[in-house]
Coordinates of C-alpha atoms in Angstrom, one line a residue:
Chain A
M1 CA 118.6 101.5 134.6
T2 CA 115.3 99.7 134.6
V3 CA 113.6 99.4 131.2
T4 CA 110.3 100.9 132.3
A5 CA 111.9 104.0 133.8
P6 CA 111.5 106.9 131.4
V7 CA 114.8 108.0 129.9
S8 CA 114.4 111.7 130.7
G9 CA 116.5 114.4 132.4
L10 CA 117.8 117.4 130.7
L11 CA 121.5 116.6 131.1
P12 CA 121.7 113.2 129.5
A13 CA 119.5 114.4 126.7
L14 CA 121.8 117.3 126.2
R15 CA 124.8 115.1 126.3
R16 CA 123.3 112.9 123.5
S17 CA 122.4 115.9 121.3
A18 CA 124.3 116.2 118.1
P19 CA 126.0 119.6 118.6
V20 CA 127.4 118.4 121.9
Q21 CA 128.5 115.2 120.4
A22 CA 130.2 117.1 117.6
F23 CA 131.9 119.2 120.1
A24 CA 133.4 116.1 121.7
S25 CA 135.3 115.2 118.5
W26 CA 138.7 116.7 118.0
K27 CA 137.8 118.7 114.9
G28 CA 134.5 119.9 116.2
G29 CA 136.0 120.8 119.5
V30 CA 138.7 123.1 118.1
A31 CA 136.3 124.7 115.6
G32 CA 133.5 125.1 118.2
T33 CA 135.8 126.7 120.7
F34 CA 137.0 129.2 118.2
L35 CA 133.4 130.0 117.2
I36 CA 132.3 130.4 120.8
L37 CA 135.2 132.8 121.4
V38 CA 134.3 134.9 118.4
V39 CA 130.7 135.1 119.5
L40 CA 131.6 135.9 123.1
G41 CA 134.0 138.6 121.8
A42 CA 131.2 140.1 119.7
L43 CA 128.7 140.0 122.6
F44 CA 131.0 141.5 125.2
A45 CA 132.9 143.9 123.0
P46 CA 132.1 147.0 125.0
W47 CA 133.6 145.4 128.2
L48 CA 136.6 143.8 126.5
T49 CA 138.1 146.9 125.0
P50 CA 138.7 150.4 126.5
Y51 CA 138.4 152.0 123.0
G52 CA 135.3 153.0 121.1
F53 CA 134.9 151.6 117.6
D54 CA 134.3 155.1 116.2
V55 CA 136.6 157.2 118.3
Q56 CA 139.2 158.8 116.0
N57 CA 142.7 159.6 117.2
L58 CA 144.5 161.1 114.2
P59 CA 147.9 161.6 115.9
G60 CA 147.9 157.9 116.7
A61 CA 147.0 156.7 113.2
F62 CA 148.9 153.8 111.5
Q63 CA 150.4 152.3 114.6
P64 CA 151.7 148.8 113.9
P65 CA 150.6 146.1 116.4
N66 CA 151.8 147.0 119.9
L67 CA 150.9 146.3 123.5
A68 CA 148.2 149.1 123.7
H69 CA 146.8 148.2 120.3
P70 CA 147.4 144.4 119.7
M71 CA 146.2 144.7 116.1
G72 CA 147.4 148.2 115.5
T73 CA 145.4 151.3 114.5
D74 CA 143.9 152.3 111.2
E75 CA 144.1 155.5 109.2
F76 CA 142.0 157.4 111.7
G77 CA 143.8 156.0 114.7
R78 CA 141.0 153.7 115.6
D79 CA 141.9 150.5 117.4
V80 CA 141.7 147.6 114.8
L81 CA 140.9 144.9 117.5
T82 CA 138.0 147.0 118.8
R83 CA 136.6 147.4 115.3
I84 CA 137.0 143.7 114.7
L85 CA 135.1 142.8 117.8
Y86 CA 132.3 145.2 116.9
G87 CA 132.5 144.2 113.3
A88 CA 131.9 140.6 114.3
R89 CA 128.5 141.7 115.6
T90 CA 127.5 143.0 112.2
S91 CA 129.1 140.2 110.1
L92 CA 128.0 137.3 112.2
S93 CA 124.5 138.5 113.1
V94 CA 123.7 139.5 109.6
S95 CA 124.9 136.3 108.1
A96 CA 123.4 134.0 110.7
V97 CA 120.0 135.7 110.8
A98 CA 119.9 135.8 107.0
I99 CA 120.7 132.1 106.7
A100 CA 118.3 131.2 109.5
I101 CA 115.4 133.0 107.7
S102 CA 116.5 131.6 104.4
L103 CA 116.7 128.1 105.9
F104 CA 113.3 128.2 107.4
C105 CA 111.6 129.6 104.2
G106 CA 113.6 127.1 102.1
M107 CA 112.6 124.1 104.2
V108 CA 108.9 125.0 104.3
L109 CA 108.8 125.8 100.6
G110 CA 110.9 122.8 99.6
A111 CA 109.1 120.3 101.8
S112 CA 105.6 121.4 100.7
A113 CA 106.6 121.5 97.1
G114 CA 108.1 118.0 97.3
Y115 CA 105.3 116.6 99.3
F116 CA 102.3 118.0 97.4
G117 CA 103.9 118.1 94.0
G118 CA 101.9 119.2 91.0
R119 CA 101.4 122.8 90.0
F120 CA 102.4 124.2 93.3
D121 CA 105.7 122.3 93.0
R122 CA 106.3 123.6 89.5
A123 CA 105.5 127.2 90.5
V124 CA 107.8 127.2 93.4
M125 CA 110.6 125.5 91.5
V126 CA 110.4 128.0 88.6
A127 CA 110.6 130.9 91.0
V128 CA 113.5 129.4 92.9
D129 CA 115.4 128.3 89.9
L130 CA 115.3 131.9 88.5
T131 CA 117.5 133.0 91.4
W132 CA 119.7 130.0 90.9
A133 CA 120.4 130.8 87.3
F134 CA 122.7 133.6 88.4
P135 CA 125.8 133.5 90.7
E136 CA 124.9 134.4 94.3
I137 CA 126.9 137.6 94.3
L138 CA 125.0 138.8 91.2
V139 CA 121.7 138.1 92.8
A140 CA 122.9 139.8 96.0
L141 CA 124.2 142.9 94.2
M142 CA 121.0 143.2 92.2
L143 CA 118.9 143.1 95.4
V144 CA 121.1 145.5 97.2
A145 CA 120.8 147.9 94.2
I146 CA 117.0 147.7 94.5
I147 CA 116.7 147.9 98.3
G148 CA 119.7 150.2 98.9
P149 CA 122.9 149.6 100.8
G150 CA 123.0 148.8 104.5
T151 CA 122.3 145.9 106.8
T152 CA 118.7 145.3 105.7
G153 CA 119.7 145.2 102.1
T154 CA 122.5 142.7 102.8
L155 CA 120.2 140.6 104.9
V156 CA 117.5 140.3 102.2
A157 CA 120.2 139.7 99.6
I158 CA 121.8 136.8 101.5
C159 CA 118.4 135.3 102.2
V160 CA 117.3 135.2 98.6
A161 CA 120.8 134.2 97.3
Y162 CA 120.7 131.0 99.4
L163 CA 117.0 130.2 99.3
A164 CA 117.2 128.1 96.1
Q165 CA 119.9 125.9 97.6
F166 CA 117.8 125.1 100.7
T167 CA 114.6 124.7 98.8
R168 CA 116.1 122.3 96.3
L169 CA 117.9 120.3 99.0
T170 CA 114.8 119.9 101.2
R171 CA 112.6 119.1 98.2
A172 CA 114.9 116.4 96.9
Q173 CA 115.1 114.8 100.4
V174 CA 111.3 115.0 100.9
M175 CA 110.6 113.5 97.4
A176 CA 113.0 110.6 98.2
L177 CA 111.5 110.1 101.6
K178 CA 107.8 110.3 100.8
S179 CA 107.9 107.1 98.8
E180 CA 109.3 105.2 101.8
T181 CA 107.0 102.7 103.2
F182 CA 107.0 104.3 106.6
V183 CA 105.2 107.3 105.2
E184 CA 102.5 105.0 103.7
A185 CA 102.4 103.2 107.0
A186 CA 101.8 106.5 108.9
R187 CA 99.0 107.3 106.5
G188 CA 97.5 103.9 107.1
M189 CA 97.5 104.6 110.8
G190 CA 95.5 107.8 110.2
A191 CA 98.3 110.4 110.4
S192 CA 97.4 113.8 108.7
N193 CA 99.6 115.4 106.0
A194 CA 100.9 117.9 108.6
A195 CA 101.8 115.0 111.0
I196 CA 103.6 113.2 108.2
L197 CA 105.5 116.4 107.1
F198 CA 106.5 117.4 110.6
R199 CA 107.0 114.1 112.3
H200 CA 108.5 112.0 109.6
L201 CA 109.7 113.9 106.6
L202 CA 111.2 117.1 108.1
P203 CA 113.0 115.3 110.9
N204 CA 114.5 112.9 108.4
C205 CA 115.9 115.6 106.2
L206 CA 116.9 118.0 109.0
G207 CA 120.4 116.6 109.3
P208 CA 121.7 117.4 105.8
V209 CA 119.7 120.6 105.5
L210 CA 121.0 122.0 108.8
V211 CA 124.6 121.1 107.8
A212 CA 124.0 122.8 104.5
G213 CA 122.8 125.8 106.4
M214 CA 125.8 125.8 108.6
L215 CA 128.2 125.6 105.6
A216 CA 126.2 128.3 103.9
T217 CA 126.7 130.6 106.9
G218 CA 130.4 130.4 106.1
D219 CA 129.7 131.4 102.5
A220 CA 127.3 134.1 103.7
I221 CA 130.0 135.7 105.9
I222 CA 132.1 136.0 102.7
L223 CA 129.2 137.3 100.8
E224 CA 128.5 139.9 103.5
A225 CA 132.2 140.8 103.5
T226 CA 132.1 141.1 99.7
L227 CA 129.1 143.5 99.8
G228 CA 130.9 145.4 102.6
F229 CA 134.0 145.5 100.5
F230 CA 132.0 147.1 97.6
G231 CA 130.7 149.6 100.1
L232 CA 127.1 148.1 99.9
G233 CA 127.0 146.5 103.4
A234 CA 126.8 148.2 106.8
Q235 CA 127.5 151.9 106.3
P236 CA 130.3 153.8 108.1
P237 CA 131.0 154.3 110.9
T238 CA 129.4 150.9 111.8
P239 CA 132.3 148.5 111.3
S240 CA 132.0 145.2 109.4
W241 CA 134.8 142.9 108.4
G242 CA 134.3 143.4 104.7
G243 CA 134.1 147.2 105.1
M244 CA 137.4 147.2 107.1
M245 CA 139.1 145.2 104.4
S246 CA 137.8 147.6 101.9
S247 CA 139.3 150.7 103.6
G248 CA 142.5 148.7 104.3
S249 CA 143.0 147.7 100.7
G250 CA 144.1 151.2 99.7
L251 CA 146.7 151.2 102.6
L252 CA 148.2 147.8 101.9
F253 CA 151.8 149.0 102.0
K254 CA 151.3 151.8 104.6
G255 CA 149.5 149.6 107.2
P256 CA 149.2 146.0 106.1
W257 CA 147.7 145.0 109.5
I258 CA 144.6 147.1 108.7
I259 CA 143.5 144.6 106.0
L260 CA 145.4 141.5 107.4
F261 CA 143.4 141.1 110.7
P262 CA 139.9 141.4 109.4
G263 CA 140.8 139.1 106.5
L264 CA 142.3 136.6 108.9
C265 CA 139.1 136.7 111.0
I266 CA 136.9 136.1 108.0
A267 CA 139.1 133.2 106.9
L268 CA 139.4 131.5 110.3
T269 CA 135.7 131.9 111.1
V270 CA 134.6 130.4 107.7
V271 CA 137.1 127.5 108.2
A272 CA 135.8 126.9 111.7
I273 CA 132.2 126.9 110.6
N274 CA 133.0 124.4 107.9
M275 CA 134.9 122.2 110.3
F276 CA 132.1 122.3 112.9
G277 CA 129.5 121.6 110.2
D278 CA 131.4 118.6 109.0
A279 CA 131.6 117.2 112.6
L280 CA 127.9 117.9 113.0
L281 CA 127.1 116.0 109.8
H282 CA 128.6 112.9 111.2
K283 CA 126.9 113.1 114.5
L284 CA 123.4 113.9 113.1
D285 CA 123.4 110.6 111.2
V286 CA 121.4 108.3 113.5
R287 CA 123.0 105.3 112.0
E288 CA 126.3 106.3 113.5
R289 CA 124.8 106.2 117.0
V290 CA 125.9 103.2 118.8
R291 CA 123.4 101.0 120.6
T292 CA 123.2 101.9 124.2
A293 CA 120.8 99.2 125.4
Chain B
M1 CA 78.9 82.2 105.7
S2 CA 77.9 84.8 108.3
E3 CA 78.2 88.5 107.4
P4 CA 81.7 89.0 106.0
I5 CA 84.0 91.4 107.8
L6 CA 85.3 92.7 104.5
A7 CA 83.4 92.6 101.2
L8 CA 84.9 93.9 98.0
S9 CA 82.6 94.1 95.0
G10 CA 83.6 95.1 91.5
L11 CA 86.7 96.8 92.9
T12 CA 88.7 98.4 90.1
R13 CA 91.8 100.7 90.1
R14 CA 93.2 102.3 87.0
F15 CA 96.5 104.2 86.9
S16 CA 97.4 106.7 84.2
T17 CA 101.0 107.4 83.3
G18 CA 102.9 109.5 80.9
G19 CA 101.1 112.3 79.2
G20 CA 104.2 113.9 77.9
F21 CA 104.8 116.5 75.2
L22 CA 104.3 114.2 72.3
R23 CA 102.9 111.2 74.1
P24 CA 99.3 110.8 75.1
A25 CA 98.6 109.6 78.6
R26 CA 98.1 105.9 78.9
S27 CA 96.1 104.1 81.5
M28 CA 96.5 100.7 82.9
T29 CA 94.1 98.7 85.0
A30 CA 96.0 97.3 88.0
V31 CA 92.9 95.7 89.6
R32 CA 89.7 95.1 87.7
G33 CA 86.4 94.0 88.9
V34 CA 87.5 92.1 92.0
D35 CA 84.8 90.5 94.1
L36 CA 85.9 89.1 97.4
Q37 CA 84.4 88.4 100.7
V38 CA 86.4 87.7 103.8
A39 CA 84.7 86.0 106.8
R40 CA 85.6 86.9 110.3
G41 CA 88.5 84.8 111.5
D42 CA 89.5 83.7 108.0
I43 CA 93.1 83.8 106.7
V44 CA 92.6 84.6 103.0
G45 CA 95.7 84.3 100.8
V46 CA 96.1 86.3 97.7
V47 CA 98.6 84.9 95.3
G48 CA 99.9 85.8 91.8
E49 CA 103.0 86.9 89.9
S50 CA 104.5 90.2 90.6
G51 CA 102.6 92.9 88.9
C52 CA 99.3 91.1 89.1
G53 CA 97.8 93.8 91.3
K54 CA 97.8 92.0 94.6
S55 CA 99.6 94.8 96.5
T56 CA 97.3 97.3 94.8
L57 CA 94.4 95.3 96.1
A58 CA 95.8 95.4 99.6
R59 CA 96.2 99.1 99.4
L60 CA 92.7 99.6 98.1
A61 CA 91.3 97.5 101.0
M62 CA 93.4 99.6 103.4
R63 CA 92.0 102.8 101.8
L64 CA 95.5 103.9 101.1
L65 CA 94.5 104.1 97.4
E66 CA 91.2 105.4 96.1
P67 CA 89.3 102.8 94.0
S68 CA 88.3 103.9 90.5
D69 CA 85.2 101.8 90.7
G70 CA 83.5 99.3 93.0
T71 CA 82.7 99.3 96.7
I72 CA 84.4 98.3 99.9
R73 CA 82.3 97.2 102.8
F74 CA 83.8 96.7 106.2
E75 CA 81.6 95.1 108.9
G76 CA 78.6 95.8 106.7
Q77 CA 79.3 99.5 106.4
D78 CA 80.2 101.1 103.1
V79 CA 83.6 102.6 103.5
T80 CA 84.5 103.2 99.9
H81 CA 84.4 106.9 100.2
L82 CA 84.8 107.4 103.9
G83 CA 86.8 110.4 104.9
G84 CA 87.9 112.5 107.9
R85 CA 87.0 111.4 111.3
A86 CA 85.1 108.3 110.1
L87 CA 88.1 107.1 108.2
K88 CA 90.3 107.6 111.2
S89 CA 88.1 105.4 113.3
L90 CA 88.2 102.8 110.6
R91 CA 92.0 102.8 110.8
K92 CA 91.7 101.5 114.3
K93 CA 90.2 98.3 113.1
L94 CA 92.1 97.9 110.0
Q95 CA 95.9 97.7 110.0
M96 CA 98.7 96.6 107.7
V97 CA 102.1 94.9 107.9
F98 CA 104.4 95.8 105.1
Q99 CA 106.7 93.8 103.0
D100 CA 110.0 95.6 103.5
P101 CA 110.8 95.8 107.2
Y102 CA 113.8 98.1 106.3
S103 CA 111.8 101.0 104.9
S104 CA 108.5 100.5 106.8
L105 CA 110.1 101.9 110.0
D106 CA 111.2 105.5 110.3
P107 CA 114.9 105.4 110.9
R108 CA 114.7 108.2 113.4
Y109 CA 112.0 106.5 115.5
T110 CA 112.8 104.2 118.4
V111 CA 110.8 101.0 118.7
R112 CA 108.7 102.7 121.3
D113 CA 108.0 105.7 119.0
C114 CA 107.0 103.2 116.2
I115 CA 104.6 101.3 118.4
E116 CA 103.1 104.4 119.9
E117 CA 102.6 106.0 116.5
P118 CA 99.1 104.7 115.9
F119 CA 97.9 106.4 119.0
R120 CA 99.7 109.7 118.3
A121 CA 98.4 109.7 114.7
L122 CA 94.9 109.6 116.1
G123 CA 95.7 112.0 118.9
E124 CA 95.0 109.6 121.7
P125 CA 97.0 108.8 124.8
V126 CA 99.1 105.7 124.9
P127 CA 97.8 103.2 127.5
P128 CA 100.6 102.7 130.0
G129 CA 102.5 99.5 129.6
R130 CA 101.1 98.9 126.1
V131 CA 104.4 99.0 124.4
E132 CA 105.9 96.4 126.8
D133 CA 102.9 94.1 126.4
L134 CA 103.2 94.3 122.6
L135 CA 106.9 93.6 122.7
D136 CA 106.2 90.5 124.9
Q137 CA 103.5 89.3 122.5
V138 CA 105.7 89.6 119.4
G139 CA 108.6 87.9 121.2
L140 CA 111.0 90.8 121.5
P141 CA 112.8 91.7 124.7
R142 CA 111.5 94.8 126.5
S143 CA 114.9 96.3 126.4
F144 CA 114.4 96.8 122.6
A145 CA 111.9 99.7 123.3
E146 CA 114.6 102.3 123.1
S147 CA 116.5 100.8 120.1
Y148 CA 116.6 102.2 116.6
P149 CA 115.6 100.1 113.6
H150 CA 119.1 100.0 112.2
Q151 CA 120.3 98.2 115.3
M152 CA 118.0 95.3 114.6
S153 CA 117.8 92.4 112.2
G154 CA 115.2 92.1 109.5
G155 CA 113.2 89.6 111.5
Q156 CA 113.2 91.8 114.6
R157 CA 112.1 94.8 112.6
Q158 CA 109.3 92.8 111.1
R159 CA 108.2 91.9 114.6
V160 CA 108.2 95.6 115.4
G161 CA 106.0 96.1 112.3
I162 CA 103.6 93.5 113.6
A163 CA 103.5 95.0 117.0
R164 CA 102.8 98.4 115.5
A165 CA 99.9 96.9 113.4
L166 CA 98.5 95.3 116.6
A167 CA 98.9 98.4 118.8
Y168 CA 95.3 99.4 118.4
A169 CA 93.9 95.9 118.7
P170 CA 92.5 95.8 115.2
D171 CA 90.1 93.2 113.9
F172 CA 91.5 93.0 110.4
V173 CA 95.2 92.9 109.4
V174 CA 96.4 93.1 105.8
L175 CA 99.8 91.3 105.5
D176 CA 101.5 92.5 102.4
E177 CA 104.2 89.8 101.8
P178 CA 105.4 90.1 105.4
T179 CA 108.0 87.4 104.9
A180 CA 109.2 88.1 101.3
S181 CA 112.3 89.9 102.3
L182 CA 113.4 87.6 105.2
D183 CA 115.5 84.5 105.4
V184 CA 113.7 81.2 105.2
S185 CA 114.3 80.3 108.9
I186 CA 113.1 83.8 109.9
Q187 CA 110.1 83.4 107.6
A188 CA 109.0 80.3 109.6
Q189 CA 109.3 82.2 112.9
I190 CA 107.2 85.1 111.6
I191 CA 104.6 82.8 110.2
A192 CA 104.4 80.9 113.5
L193 CA 104.0 84.3 115.3
L194 CA 101.3 85.4 113.0
Q195 CA 99.5 82.0 113.6
D196 CA 99.7 82.4 117.4
L197 CA 98.4 86.0 117.2
H198 CA 95.6 84.9 114.9
R199 CA 94.5 82.4 117.5
Q200 CA 94.9 84.5 120.6
R201 CA 93.4 87.7 119.3
D202 CA 90.7 86.5 117.0
L203 CA 92.1 88.3 114.0
T204 CA 91.2 88.2 110.3
Y205 CA 94.1 88.2 107.8
L206 CA 94.3 89.2 104.2
F207 CA 97.7 87.6 103.3
I208 CA 99.3 88.8 100.1
S209 CA 102.1 86.5 98.8
H210 CA 103.7 85.1 95.7
D211 CA 104.7 81.9 97.5
L212 CA 101.9 79.4 96.8
G213 CA 103.5 76.8 99.1
L214 CA 103.4 79.2 102.0
V215 CA 99.8 80.3 101.3
R216 CA 98.6 76.7 101.1
Y217 CA 100.2 76.1 104.5
F218 CA 99.1 79.3 106.2
C219 CA 95.7 80.2 104.7
S220 CA 92.2 78.9 104.9
R221 CA 91.2 80.2 101.5
I222 CA 93.2 81.1 98.4
V223 CA 92.5 83.8 95.9
V224 CA 94.5 83.6 92.7
M225 CA 95.0 86.8 90.7
Y226 CA 96.3 87.3 87.2
L227 CA 96.7 90.7 85.6
G228 CA 94.3 92.4 88.0
S229 CA 91.5 89.9 87.9
V230 CA 90.7 87.1 90.3
V231 CA 90.9 83.9 88.2
E232 CA 90.2 81.3 90.9
V233 CA 89.0 81.2 94.5
M234 CA 89.8 78.0 96.4
E235 CA 87.9 77.3 99.6
D236 CA 90.2 74.4 100.3
P237 CA 93.8 75.3 100.0
H238 CA 94.8 71.7 99.5
A239 CA 92.4 70.8 96.8
A240 CA 93.5 70.3 93.2
P241 CA 93.2 73.6 91.3
R242 CA 90.8 74.0 88.4
H243 CA 92.3 77.0 86.6
P244 CA 95.2 76.2 84.3
Y245 CA 97.1 79.2 85.7
T246 CA 96.7 78.1 89.3
R247 CA 98.0 74.7 88.3
A248 CA 101.0 76.2 86.5
L249 CA 101.7 78.2 89.7
M250 CA 101.5 75.1 91.8
E251 CA 103.6 73.0 89.5
S252 CA 106.3 75.7 89.5
S253 CA 106.9 75.6 93.2
F254 CA 109.9 73.7 94.2
V255 CA 109.6 70.5 96.1
P256 CA 112.3 69.7 98.7
D257 CA 112.1 66.0 98.3
P258 CA 114.4 64.9 95.4
E259 CA 112.3 61.7 94.9
A260 CA 109.1 63.6 94.4
R261 CA 110.7 66.1 92.1
A262 CA 109.2 66.4 88.7
T263 CA 110.3 68.3 85.7
I264 CA 109.0 71.8 86.0
V265 CA 107.3 72.9 82.8
P266 CA 107.5 76.7 82.8
L267 CA 104.7 78.7 81.4
E268 CA 105.3 79.8 77.8
G269 CA 105.3 83.4 76.7
E270 CA 105.3 86.7 78.5
I271 CA 102.6 88.3 80.6
P272 CA 100.8 90.7 78.3
S273 CA 101.3 94.4 79.1
P274 CA 98.7 95.7 81.5
F275 CA 98.5 98.8 79.2
A276 CA 97.2 96.6 76.3
L277 CA 95.2 93.8 77.8
P278 CA 94.2 91.2 75.2
Q279 CA 90.5 90.8 74.4
G280 CA 89.1 87.8 76.1
C281 CA 90.8 85.9 78.9
P282 CA 94.0 87.7 80.0
F283 CA 95.7 84.3 80.4
A284 CA 94.8 83.0 76.9
P285 CA 98.2 83.9 75.3
R286 CA 100.0 81.6 77.7
C287 CA 97.4 79.0 78.5
P288 CA 98.0 75.4 77.5
R289 CA 94.3 74.6 77.4
V290 CA 93.4 77.6 75.3
Q291 CA 90.3 77.5 72.9
D292 CA 89.1 79.9 70.3
R293 CA 86.5 81.2 72.6
C294 CA 89.1 82.3 75.2
R295 CA 90.6 84.8 72.8
S296 CA 87.4 86.7 72.2
E297 CA 85.3 86.4 75.3
L298 CA 86.0 87.2 79.0
P299 CA 85.2 84.2 81.1
Q300 CA 82.9 84.9 84.1
P301 CA 83.4 83.3 87.5
T302 CA 81.5 80.0 87.8
A303 CA 81.1 77.9 90.9
T304 CA 83.2 74.8 91.3
T305 CA 83.2 72.1 94.1
I306 CA 86.1 73.9 95.7
G307 CA 85.2 77.6 95.1
R308 CA 84.9 79.5 91.8
V309 CA 86.9 79.7 88.7
S310 CA 86.9 82.1 85.7
C311 CA 87.7 79.7 82.8
F312 CA 85.9 78.3 79.8
N313 CA 87.9 75.1 79.9
P314 CA 88.7 74.3 83.6
I315 CA 90.6 71.3 84.7
E316 CA 88.2 68.5 85.8
A317 CA 88.6 67.3 89.3

């Protein structure tokens, strides 16, 4: 490779990107594969299963796992695997979308509070700390009580419950970074506040914040399941993992598989997200990149 | 002297701190009433102990800090309160090299990104081949263009910092202790590089340092600061100093020759707090030549055969 040739091309750039690098590690590979399978399962649920998630078959209720129903059937004779696949749609999309919105708002709020400081900073932090004074589940329950049960309520609840964490993290990072000389140097070169925020400060705190977001997605799945368990999440007949566990809890001895499989799905997904987040954290650190030249 | 490229007059900067629940805000004067003229092509050295305001002076000249008082003229134009587009075009002519080569480069930027940043900051296209030219000029291999700062040594990073400062072909470069955090052998290389660039590119330097030996070697004029004020200006860096503080500084630099080594007499006493400056000459509490008058009156700069000095009882040549 000559030095003057631009190092471009989508493929090498993709190969160097942190998620792909994380995938190449043992831990990230296993976790990533599992997550991709879950997401594919959720996306292609209608084609993967011959059953409908809301089709009842009362004579076939309480079947233990067998060839026709690998995860058994529930109290209405619905296929548990089918409901898990459809449930993944609710659980994953609500958690991921909620965390994405929360992450974005938290980063913008935290970065501008940390960068500009002063009264704006104090106002933002007071508002954000108010939500942090209570456990996440309490904040979430309160919000769902106000908005009403259902996916929208759950979404807003998760958003607000994790906003404080992202805001505080970004703010702390930006405050540490803004006193670095390279920020002063950028100002000396004539860079605007927006350029400093978006080209220097945010890219430098992106790594830890993204990983925090990834790990929070795991927590958010549990929070969504908890709300579902309390009957405050997605409303029947729409399946969600938490809702399935809730209805299975009363039938623990009659049909343990009804609660076992959604529980297992929640646990494995959360563990996989944490593992992948961990692998990503390592790869996002530029200092770990080896010199290629 | 022809028209100076940079002229500071009465430049003052105050900082206020504290202002807590039970504490009133206090203010300190980091730079007070500095008058300084820098001629085109000069290398002006600013020396003083840490905390004497020399870095603040550099940042005021760079318009990175707003002066509380006084004016800055660059190429005859008053730039004290310049803003917006005019300030941006001033930035093209006025650049800075920072002390710490470790934190002055963004860890996520490659060398190419760093050197191109001045153009991007002003929203202008990067001239093709400029990065490679600059790497050649600062003595770095072209293959470094895609490297990250953490893959380089302190000296190499400082060369990147210099290349970045020169990217826009400035007329005036502020060097804020560019060698202070480098090994002695690397310091020599960087100074030699700065000398070469000064010759080739017709630059003017404002060189901030606490190393008087280095300043005497490198600079054509020396400005000595103490607690925010200029106490002496020496047009000839090798002349004998007139101000007792300058002499104390010179006597405290180490001499490598054991034969020539004399006993170092350290200055007595502590630097007064910049929050509570003494009345009169700020150096009076530590001065070996102090008189009654020094404690009550502030000495004004007076011309000497080698420059000017602010002292009631200067050392005779």
